[in-house]
């Protein structure tokens, strides 16, 4: 799944998932997971280095279901949203 130049895999998610993103500069990004009603489930700030990044995030505490992941680098007003499925 590609989100605003970021790739998310695997999807469906079992315990962890990876966000691949190539950043034009060192910066932070915020990764937020929302349920289908729009309720925030978890939010994580991650550090990105200039160039290719692979950020591994833990989904062990998220119940099975369908969620929306929002990936928002701090250097841009743009953000990407994708649907992820947690299934164990």
Short mmCIF file of C-alpha atoms in Angstrom, two decimals:
data_model
loop_
_atom_site.label_atom_id
_atom_site.label_comp_id
_atom_site.label_asym_id
_atom_site.label_seq_id
_atom_site.Cartn_x
_atom_site.Cartn_y
_atom_site.Cartn_z
CA UNK A 1 0.00 0.00 0.00
CA UNK A 2 1.46 3.40 -0.95
CA UNK A 3 0.62 6.39 1.25
CA UNK A 4 1.90 9.81 0.19
CA UNK A 5 5.13 8.24 -1.10
CA UNK A 6 5.21 5.84 1.86
CA UNK A 7 4.71 2.10 1.53
CA UNK A 8 3.03 0.08 4.30
CA UNK A 9 3.47 -3.69 4.63
CA UNK A 10 2.41 -6.33 5.47
CA UNK A 11 -1.28 -5.64 5.23
CA UNK A 12 -3.08 -7.42 6.88
CA UNK A 13 -0.95 -6.72 9.94
CA UNK A 14 -0.24 -9.48 12.45
CA UNK A 15 2.08 -8.10 15.17
CA UNK A 16 4.18 -5.43 13.45
CA UNK A 17 4.08 -3.43 10.25
CA UNK A 18 6.67 -1.42 8.36
CA UNK A 19 6.40 2.04 6.84
CA UNK A 20 8.96 2.68 4.08
CA UNK A 21 9.48 6.35 3.30
CA UNK A 22 12.21 8.30 1.52
CA UNK A 23 12.69 11.63 3.24
CA UNK A 24 14.30 14.67 1.63
CA UNK A 25 15.71 15.69 5.04
CA UNK A 26 16.09 14.48 8.63
CA UNK A 27 12.76 15.09 10.37
CA UNK A 28 10.08 13.59 12.54
CA UNK A 29 6.86 12.02 11.35
CA UNK A 30 3.70 11.17 13.21
CA UNK A 31 1.98 7.84 12.66
CA UNK A 32 -1.61 7.75 13.93
CA UNK A 33 -4.03 4.81 13.91
CA UNK A 34 -7.79 5.52 14.00
CA UNK A 35 -10.68 3.10 14.20
CA UNK A 36 -13.55 3.29 11.71
CA UNK A 37 -15.48 5.73 13.90
CA UNK A 38 -12.53 8.17 13.87
CA UNK A 39 -11.38 7.44 17.43
CA UNK A 40 -7.61 7.70 17.90
CA UNK A 41 -6.24 4.27 18.90
CA UNK A 42 -2.51 5.00 19.01
CA UNK A 43 -0.09 7.72 17.94
CA UNK A 44 3.67 7.44 17.58
CA UNK A 45 6.34 10.01 16.70
CA UNK A 46 9.19 8.53 14.67
CA UNK A 47 12.52 9.96 13.60
CA UNK A 48 13.28 9.91 9.88
CA UNK A 49 16.76 10.24 8.44
CA UNK A 50 17.49 11.87 5.09
CA UNK A 51 17.07 9.21 2.41
CA UNK A 52 15.34 5.81 2.65
CA UNK A 53 13.74 4.84 5.97
CA UNK A 54 12.06 1.68 7.24
CA UNK A 55 10.06 2.31 10.40
CA UNK A 56 8.78 -0.81 12.16
CA UNK A 57 5.74 -0.25 14.37
CA UNK A 58 4.16 -2.56 16.90
CA UNK A 59 0.49 -3.50 16.51
CA UNK A 60 0.32 -6.16 19.23
CA UNK A 61 -1.99 -4.08 21.44
CA UNK A 62 -4.42 -3.25 18.64
CA UNK A 63 -7.44 -5.52 18.42
CA UNK A 64 -8.36 -7.32 15.22
CA UNK A 65 -10.23 -5.03 12.88
CA UNK A 66 -10.05 -2.39 10.16
CA UNK A 67 -8.24 0.87 10.90
CA UNK A 68 -6.97 3.98 9.16
CA UNK A 69 -3.28 4.85 9.42
CA UNK A 70 -2.27 8.48 8.92
CA UNK A 71 1.41 9.17 8.12
CA UNK A 72 2.38 12.83 8.53
CA UNK A 73 6.00 14.05 8.09
CA UNK A 74 6.64 17.37 9.88
CA UNK A 75 8.26 19.02 6.84
CA UNK A 76 5.09 19.01 4.77
CA UNK A 77 1.43 19.82 5.22
CA UNK A 78 0.61 16.75 3.16
CA UNK A 79 -0.23 13.50 4.82
CA UNK A 80 -1.13 10.06 3.62
CA UNK A 81 -3.95 7.86 4.83
CA UNK A 82 -4.41 4.17 4.18
CA UNK A 83 -6.64 1.41 5.46
CA UNK A 84 -4.91 -1.33 7.42
CA UNK A 85 -6.34 -4.60 8.68
CA UNK A 86 -5.14 -6.16 11.94
CA UNK A 87 -5.71 -9.91 11.83
CA UNK A 88 -4.19 -12.57 14.05
#
